[in-house]
PDB file of C-alpha atoms in Angstrom:
ATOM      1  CA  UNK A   1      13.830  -0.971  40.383  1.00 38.00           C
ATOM      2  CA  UNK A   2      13.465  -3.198  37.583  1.00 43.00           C
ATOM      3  CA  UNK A   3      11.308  -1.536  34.484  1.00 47.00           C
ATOM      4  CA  UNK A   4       7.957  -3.614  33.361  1.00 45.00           C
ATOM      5  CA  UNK A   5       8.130  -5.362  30.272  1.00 49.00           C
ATOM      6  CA  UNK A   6       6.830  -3.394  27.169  1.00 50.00           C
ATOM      7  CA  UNK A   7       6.014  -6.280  25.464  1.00 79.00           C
ATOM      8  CA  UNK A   8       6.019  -4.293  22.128  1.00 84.00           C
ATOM      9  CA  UNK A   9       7.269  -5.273  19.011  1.00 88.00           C
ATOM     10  CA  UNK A  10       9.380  -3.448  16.927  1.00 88.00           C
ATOM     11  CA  UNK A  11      11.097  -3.274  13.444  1.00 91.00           C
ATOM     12  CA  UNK A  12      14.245  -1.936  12.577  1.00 91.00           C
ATOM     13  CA  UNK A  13      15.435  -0.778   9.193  1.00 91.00           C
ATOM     14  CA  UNK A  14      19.249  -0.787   9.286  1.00 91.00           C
ATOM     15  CA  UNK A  15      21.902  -0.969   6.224  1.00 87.00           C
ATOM     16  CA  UNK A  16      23.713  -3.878   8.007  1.00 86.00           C
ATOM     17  CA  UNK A  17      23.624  -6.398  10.599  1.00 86.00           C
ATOM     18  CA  UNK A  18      26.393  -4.585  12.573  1.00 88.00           C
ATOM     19  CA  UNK A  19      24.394  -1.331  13.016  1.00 87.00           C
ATOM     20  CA  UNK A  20      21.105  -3.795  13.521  1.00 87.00           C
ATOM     21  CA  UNK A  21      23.244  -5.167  16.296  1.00 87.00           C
ATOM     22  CA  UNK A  22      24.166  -1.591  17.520  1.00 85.00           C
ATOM     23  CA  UNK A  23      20.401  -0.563  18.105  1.00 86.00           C
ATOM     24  CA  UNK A  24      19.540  -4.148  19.787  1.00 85.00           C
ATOM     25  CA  UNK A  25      21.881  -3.423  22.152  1.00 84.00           C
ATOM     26  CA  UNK A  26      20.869   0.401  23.452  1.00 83.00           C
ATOM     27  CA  UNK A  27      16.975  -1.028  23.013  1.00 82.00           C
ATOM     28  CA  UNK A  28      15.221  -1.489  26.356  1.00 79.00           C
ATOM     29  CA  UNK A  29      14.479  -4.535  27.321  1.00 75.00           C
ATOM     30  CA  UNK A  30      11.232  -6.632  26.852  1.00 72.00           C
ATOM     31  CA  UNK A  31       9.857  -6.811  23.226  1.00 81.00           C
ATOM     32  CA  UNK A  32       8.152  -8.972  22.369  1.00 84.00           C
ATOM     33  CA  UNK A  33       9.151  -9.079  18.905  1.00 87.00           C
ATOM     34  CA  UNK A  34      12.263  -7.666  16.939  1.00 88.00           C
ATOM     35  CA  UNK A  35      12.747  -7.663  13.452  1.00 90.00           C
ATOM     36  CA  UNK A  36      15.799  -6.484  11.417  1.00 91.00           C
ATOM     37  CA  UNK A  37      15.189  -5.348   7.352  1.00 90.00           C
ATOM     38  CA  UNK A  38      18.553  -4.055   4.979  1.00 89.00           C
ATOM     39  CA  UNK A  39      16.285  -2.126   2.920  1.00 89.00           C
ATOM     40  CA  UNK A  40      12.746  -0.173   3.476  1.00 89.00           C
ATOM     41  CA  UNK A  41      11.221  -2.366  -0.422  1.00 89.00           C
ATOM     42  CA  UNK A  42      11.537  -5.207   2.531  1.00 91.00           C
ATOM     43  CA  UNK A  43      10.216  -3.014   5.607  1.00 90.00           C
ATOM     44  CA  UNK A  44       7.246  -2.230   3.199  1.00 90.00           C
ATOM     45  CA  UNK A  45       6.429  -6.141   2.357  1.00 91.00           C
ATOM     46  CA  UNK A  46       7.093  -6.825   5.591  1.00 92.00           C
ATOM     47  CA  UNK A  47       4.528  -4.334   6.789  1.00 91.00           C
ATOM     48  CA  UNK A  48       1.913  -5.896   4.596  1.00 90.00           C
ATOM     49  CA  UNK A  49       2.030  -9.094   5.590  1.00 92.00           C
ATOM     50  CA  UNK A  50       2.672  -8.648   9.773  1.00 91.00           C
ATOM     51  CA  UNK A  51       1.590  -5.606  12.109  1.00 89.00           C
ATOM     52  CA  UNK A  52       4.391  -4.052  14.323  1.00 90.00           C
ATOM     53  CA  UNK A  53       4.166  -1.336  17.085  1.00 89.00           C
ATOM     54  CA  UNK A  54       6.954   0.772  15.981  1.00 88.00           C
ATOM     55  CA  UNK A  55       9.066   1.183  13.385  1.00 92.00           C
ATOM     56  CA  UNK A  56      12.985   2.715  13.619  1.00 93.00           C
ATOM     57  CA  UNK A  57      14.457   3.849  10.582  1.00 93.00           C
ATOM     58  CA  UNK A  58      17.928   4.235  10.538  1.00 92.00           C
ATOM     59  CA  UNK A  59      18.858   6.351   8.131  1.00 89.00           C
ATOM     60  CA  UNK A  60      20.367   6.218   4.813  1.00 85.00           C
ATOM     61  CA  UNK A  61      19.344   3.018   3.420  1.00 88.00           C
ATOM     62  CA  UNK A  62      20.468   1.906   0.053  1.00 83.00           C
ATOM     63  CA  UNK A  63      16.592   2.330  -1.468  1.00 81.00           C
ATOM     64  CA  UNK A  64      15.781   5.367  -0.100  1.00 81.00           C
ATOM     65  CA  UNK A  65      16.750   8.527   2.511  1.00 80.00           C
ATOM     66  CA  UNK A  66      13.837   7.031   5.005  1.00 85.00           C
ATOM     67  CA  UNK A  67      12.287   9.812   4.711  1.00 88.00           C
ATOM     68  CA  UNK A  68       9.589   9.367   2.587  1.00 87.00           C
ATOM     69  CA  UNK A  69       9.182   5.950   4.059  1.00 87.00           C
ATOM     70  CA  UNK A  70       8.638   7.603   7.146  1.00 89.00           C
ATOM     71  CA  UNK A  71       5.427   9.534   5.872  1.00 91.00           C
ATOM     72  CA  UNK A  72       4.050   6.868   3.896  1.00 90.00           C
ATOM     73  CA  UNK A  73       3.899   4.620   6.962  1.00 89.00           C
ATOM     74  CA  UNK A  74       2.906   7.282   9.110  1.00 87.00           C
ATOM     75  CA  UNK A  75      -0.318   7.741   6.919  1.00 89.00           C
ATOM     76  CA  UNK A  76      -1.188   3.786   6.507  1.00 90.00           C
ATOM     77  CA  UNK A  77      -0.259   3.062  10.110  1.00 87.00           C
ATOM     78  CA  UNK A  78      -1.543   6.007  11.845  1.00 84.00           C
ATOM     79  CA  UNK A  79      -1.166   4.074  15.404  1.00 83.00           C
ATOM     80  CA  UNK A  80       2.021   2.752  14.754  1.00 87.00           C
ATOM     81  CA  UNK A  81       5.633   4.856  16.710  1.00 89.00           C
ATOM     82  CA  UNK A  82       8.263   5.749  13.741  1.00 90.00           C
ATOM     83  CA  UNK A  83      11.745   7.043  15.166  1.00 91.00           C
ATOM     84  CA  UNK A  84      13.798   8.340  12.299  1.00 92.00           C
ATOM     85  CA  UNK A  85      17.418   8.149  12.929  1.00 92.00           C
ATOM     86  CA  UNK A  86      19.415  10.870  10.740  1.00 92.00           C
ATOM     87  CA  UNK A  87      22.968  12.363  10.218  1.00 91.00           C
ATOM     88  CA  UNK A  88      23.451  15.381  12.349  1.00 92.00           C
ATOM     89  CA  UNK A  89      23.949  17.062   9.526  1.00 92.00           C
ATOM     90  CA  UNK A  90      20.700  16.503   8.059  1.00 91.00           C
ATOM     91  CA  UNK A  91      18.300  16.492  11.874  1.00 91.00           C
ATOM     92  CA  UNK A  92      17.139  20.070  11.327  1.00 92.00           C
ATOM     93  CA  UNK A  93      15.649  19.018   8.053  1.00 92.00           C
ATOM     94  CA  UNK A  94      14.345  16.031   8.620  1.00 91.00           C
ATOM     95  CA  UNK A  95      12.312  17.392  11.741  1.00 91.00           C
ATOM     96  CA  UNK A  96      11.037  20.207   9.871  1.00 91.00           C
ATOM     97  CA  UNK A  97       9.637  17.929   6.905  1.00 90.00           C
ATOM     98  CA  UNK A  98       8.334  14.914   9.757  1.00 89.00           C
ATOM     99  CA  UNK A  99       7.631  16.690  12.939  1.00 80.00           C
ATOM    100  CA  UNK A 100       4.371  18.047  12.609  1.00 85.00           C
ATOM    101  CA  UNK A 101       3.147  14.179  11.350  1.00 87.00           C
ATOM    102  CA  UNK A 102       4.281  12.739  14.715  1.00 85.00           C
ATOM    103  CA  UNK A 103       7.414  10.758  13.788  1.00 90.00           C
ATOM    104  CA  UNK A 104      10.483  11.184  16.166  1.00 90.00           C
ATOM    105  CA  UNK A 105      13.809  12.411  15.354  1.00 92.00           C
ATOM    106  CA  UNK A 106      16.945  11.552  16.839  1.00 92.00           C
ATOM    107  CA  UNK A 107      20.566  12.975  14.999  1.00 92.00           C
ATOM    108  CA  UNK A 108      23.471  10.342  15.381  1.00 87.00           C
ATOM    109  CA  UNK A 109      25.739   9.714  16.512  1.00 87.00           C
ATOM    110  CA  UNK A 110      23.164   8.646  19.150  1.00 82.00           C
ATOM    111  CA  UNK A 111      22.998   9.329  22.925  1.00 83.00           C
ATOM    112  CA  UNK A 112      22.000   6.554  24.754  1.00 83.00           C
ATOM    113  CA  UNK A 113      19.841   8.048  27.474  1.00 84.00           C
ATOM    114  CA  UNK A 114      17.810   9.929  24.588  1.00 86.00           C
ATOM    115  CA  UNK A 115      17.544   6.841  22.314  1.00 85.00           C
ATOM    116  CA  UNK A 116      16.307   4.818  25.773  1.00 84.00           C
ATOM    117  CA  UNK A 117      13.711   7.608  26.448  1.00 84.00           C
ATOM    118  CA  UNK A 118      12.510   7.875  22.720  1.00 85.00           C
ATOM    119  CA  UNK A 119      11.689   4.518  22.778  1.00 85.00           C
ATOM    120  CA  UNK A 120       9.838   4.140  25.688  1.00 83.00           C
ATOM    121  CA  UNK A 121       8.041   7.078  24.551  1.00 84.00           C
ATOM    122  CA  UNK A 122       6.716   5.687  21.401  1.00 83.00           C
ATOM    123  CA  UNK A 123       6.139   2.311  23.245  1.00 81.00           C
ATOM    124  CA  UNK A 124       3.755   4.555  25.725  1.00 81.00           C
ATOM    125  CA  UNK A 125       2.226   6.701  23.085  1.00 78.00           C
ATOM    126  CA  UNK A 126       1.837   3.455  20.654  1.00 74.00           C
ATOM    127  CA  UNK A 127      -0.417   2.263  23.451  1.00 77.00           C
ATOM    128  CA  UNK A 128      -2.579   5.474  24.375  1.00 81.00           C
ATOM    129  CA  UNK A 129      -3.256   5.946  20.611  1.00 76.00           C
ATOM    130  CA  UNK A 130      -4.755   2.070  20.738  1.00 76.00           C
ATOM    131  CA  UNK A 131      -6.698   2.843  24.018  1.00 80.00           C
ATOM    132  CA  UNK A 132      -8.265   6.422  22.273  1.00 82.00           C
ATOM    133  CA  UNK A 133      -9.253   3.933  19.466  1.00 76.00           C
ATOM    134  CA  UNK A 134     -10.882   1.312  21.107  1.00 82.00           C
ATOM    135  CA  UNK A 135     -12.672   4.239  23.168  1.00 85.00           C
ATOM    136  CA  UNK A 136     -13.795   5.766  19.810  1.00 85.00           C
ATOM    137  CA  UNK A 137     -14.944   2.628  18.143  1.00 85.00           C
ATOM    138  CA  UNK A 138     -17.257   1.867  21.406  1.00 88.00           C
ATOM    139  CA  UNK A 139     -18.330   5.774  21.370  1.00 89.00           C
ATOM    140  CA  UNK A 140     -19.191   5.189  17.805  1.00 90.00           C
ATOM    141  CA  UNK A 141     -21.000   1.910  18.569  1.00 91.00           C
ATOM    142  CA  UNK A 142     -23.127   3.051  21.097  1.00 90.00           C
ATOM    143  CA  UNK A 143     -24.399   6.302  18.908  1.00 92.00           C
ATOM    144  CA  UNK A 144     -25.522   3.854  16.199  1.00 92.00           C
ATOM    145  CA  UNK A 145     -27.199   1.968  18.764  1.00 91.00           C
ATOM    146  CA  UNK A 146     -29.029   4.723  20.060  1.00 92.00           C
ATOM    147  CA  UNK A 147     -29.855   6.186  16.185  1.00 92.00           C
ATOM    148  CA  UNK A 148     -31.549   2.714  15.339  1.00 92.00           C
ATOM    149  CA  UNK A 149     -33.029   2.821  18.657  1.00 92.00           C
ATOM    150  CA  UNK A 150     -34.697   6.240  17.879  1.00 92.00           C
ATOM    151  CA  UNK A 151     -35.535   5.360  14.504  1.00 91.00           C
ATOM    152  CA  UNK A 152     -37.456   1.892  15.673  1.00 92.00           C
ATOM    153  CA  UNK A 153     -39.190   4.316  18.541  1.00 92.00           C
ATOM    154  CA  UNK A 154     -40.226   6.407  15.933  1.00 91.00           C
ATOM    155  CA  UNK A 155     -41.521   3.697  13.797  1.00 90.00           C
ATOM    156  CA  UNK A 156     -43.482   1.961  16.314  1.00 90.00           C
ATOM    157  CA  UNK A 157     -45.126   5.587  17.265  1.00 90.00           C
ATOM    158  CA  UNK A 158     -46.020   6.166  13.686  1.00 88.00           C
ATOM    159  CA  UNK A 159     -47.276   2.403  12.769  1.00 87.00           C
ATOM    160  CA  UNK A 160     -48.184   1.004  15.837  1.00 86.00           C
ATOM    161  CA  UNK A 161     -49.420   4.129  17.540  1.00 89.00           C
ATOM    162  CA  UNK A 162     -47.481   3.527  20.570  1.00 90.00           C
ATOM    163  CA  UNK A 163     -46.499   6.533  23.143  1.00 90.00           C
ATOM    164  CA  UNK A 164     -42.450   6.920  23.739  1.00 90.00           C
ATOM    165  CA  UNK A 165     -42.810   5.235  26.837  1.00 91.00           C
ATOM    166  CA  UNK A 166     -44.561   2.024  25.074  1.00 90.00           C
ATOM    167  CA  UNK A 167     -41.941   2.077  22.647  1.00 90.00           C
ATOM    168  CA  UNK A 168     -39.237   1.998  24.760  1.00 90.00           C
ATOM    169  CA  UNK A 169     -41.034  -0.722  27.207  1.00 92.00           C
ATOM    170  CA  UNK A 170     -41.722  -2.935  24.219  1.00 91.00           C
ATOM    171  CA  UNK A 171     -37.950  -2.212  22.763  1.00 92.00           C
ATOM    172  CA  UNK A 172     -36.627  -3.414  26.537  1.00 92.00           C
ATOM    173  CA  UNK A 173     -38.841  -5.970  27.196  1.00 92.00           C
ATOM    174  CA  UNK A 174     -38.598  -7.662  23.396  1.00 91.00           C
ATOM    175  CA  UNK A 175     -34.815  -7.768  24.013  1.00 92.00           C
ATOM    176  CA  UNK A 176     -35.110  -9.115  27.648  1.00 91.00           C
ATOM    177  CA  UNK A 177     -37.544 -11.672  26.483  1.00 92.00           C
ATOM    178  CA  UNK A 178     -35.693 -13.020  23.299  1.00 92.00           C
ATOM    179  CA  UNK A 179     -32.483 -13.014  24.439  1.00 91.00           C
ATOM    180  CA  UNK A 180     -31.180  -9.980  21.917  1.00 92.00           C
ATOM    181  CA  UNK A 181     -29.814  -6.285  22.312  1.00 92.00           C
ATOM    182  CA  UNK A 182     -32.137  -3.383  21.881  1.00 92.00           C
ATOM    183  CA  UNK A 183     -30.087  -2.588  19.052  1.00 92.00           C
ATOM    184  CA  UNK A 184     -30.905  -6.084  17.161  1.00 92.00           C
ATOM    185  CA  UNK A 185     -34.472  -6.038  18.123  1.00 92.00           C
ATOM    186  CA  UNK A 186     -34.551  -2.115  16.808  1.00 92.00           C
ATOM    187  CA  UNK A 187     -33.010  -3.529  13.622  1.00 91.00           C
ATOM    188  CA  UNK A 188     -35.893  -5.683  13.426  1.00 91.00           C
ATOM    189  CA  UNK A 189     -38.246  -3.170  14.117  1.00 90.00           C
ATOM    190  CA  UNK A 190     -36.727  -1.344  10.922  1.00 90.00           C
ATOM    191  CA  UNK A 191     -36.633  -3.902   8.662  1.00 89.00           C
ATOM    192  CA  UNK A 192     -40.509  -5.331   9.635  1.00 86.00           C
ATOM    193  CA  UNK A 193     -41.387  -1.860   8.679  1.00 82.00           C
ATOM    194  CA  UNK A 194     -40.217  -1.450   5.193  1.00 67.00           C
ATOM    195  CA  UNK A 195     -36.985   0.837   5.915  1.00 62.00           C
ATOM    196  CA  UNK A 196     -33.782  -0.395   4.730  1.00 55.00           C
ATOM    197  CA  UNK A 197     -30.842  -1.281   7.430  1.00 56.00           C
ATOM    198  CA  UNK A 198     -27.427  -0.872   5.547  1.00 50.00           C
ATOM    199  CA  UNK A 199     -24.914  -1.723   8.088  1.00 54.00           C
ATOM    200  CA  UNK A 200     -25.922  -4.230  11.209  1.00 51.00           C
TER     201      UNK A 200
END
């Protein structure tokens, strides 16, 4: 059965174009993107200027072990996959200083079937880390809605002496009426009444 496309794209920092060429060709198929860098100074400009879904490191690069690399892109990228690709010699290590800030770790020389599945699972965990975002920034949208919704209720109980109910009719109906969300006709409500609004 033929695998869906990931549709991922991915950067690879390798020292050469023959080891670049190595990792293309154990890489499961459908990316959308790949990208080869010789050095992580050009993995780090590249990184400013274009957004990638994971990043493989394969490790040692001329400017630095990949290491550090690794953390600072963990902690400015927080949704994109790192795979660090190490010496055997120097695996225990390198998990023990990266592990607990989610980057992978694979020792080389590589097996396939592990490189394959590490891969995939970054592509997979790349995307449920996006999904938990979007989730959050709604969550977080619709609790600001509501706290400008309470604060216009309680405005319009204080200054107009409405009841809850009348508040909330004349919040629903305003918004029905004029074409706007409850949260921009709240906003109004706020602002009409002398109180600051910060952030719309």
């Amino acid at each position: 059965m033929e695998k869906p496309e990931t549709k991922a794209s991915l950067l690879v920092a390798a020292t050469n174009d023959k080891v670049a060429a190595q990792i293309r060709s154990l890489l499961p198929g459908g990316f959308s993107k790949i990208s080869c860098m010789s050095s992580l100074q050009k993995v780090r400009q590249t990184l400013s200027m274009e957004q990638y879904d994971i990043l493989l490191i394969y490790t040692p690069l001329p400017d630095d072990s990949g290491v550090n690399t690794a953390m600072e892109m963990v902690a400015k990228f927080p949704y994109m996959g790192i795979l660090l690709i190490v010496p055997k010699e120097t695996y225990q290590e390198t998990v023990y200083r990266v592990g607990s800030a989610g980057i992978m770790v694979l020792p080389r020389p590589l097996s396939v079937q592990s490189f394959t599945s590490s891969v995939q699972c970054l592509i997979i965990m790349e995307r449920r880390l996006k999904e938990l975002s979007l989730e959050n920034e709604k969550l977080e949208k619709k609790l600001q809605d509501e706290r400008y919704i309470s604060r216009a209720k309680a405005l319009l109980i204080e200054r107009k002496q409405m009841t809850e109910t009348d508040a909330h009719k004349y919040l629903e109906h305003t918004a029905m009426n004029q074409g706007l969300t409850r949260r921009e006709v709240a906003i109004r409500v706020i602002r009409e009444n002398g109180r600051i609004i910060v952030n719309t």
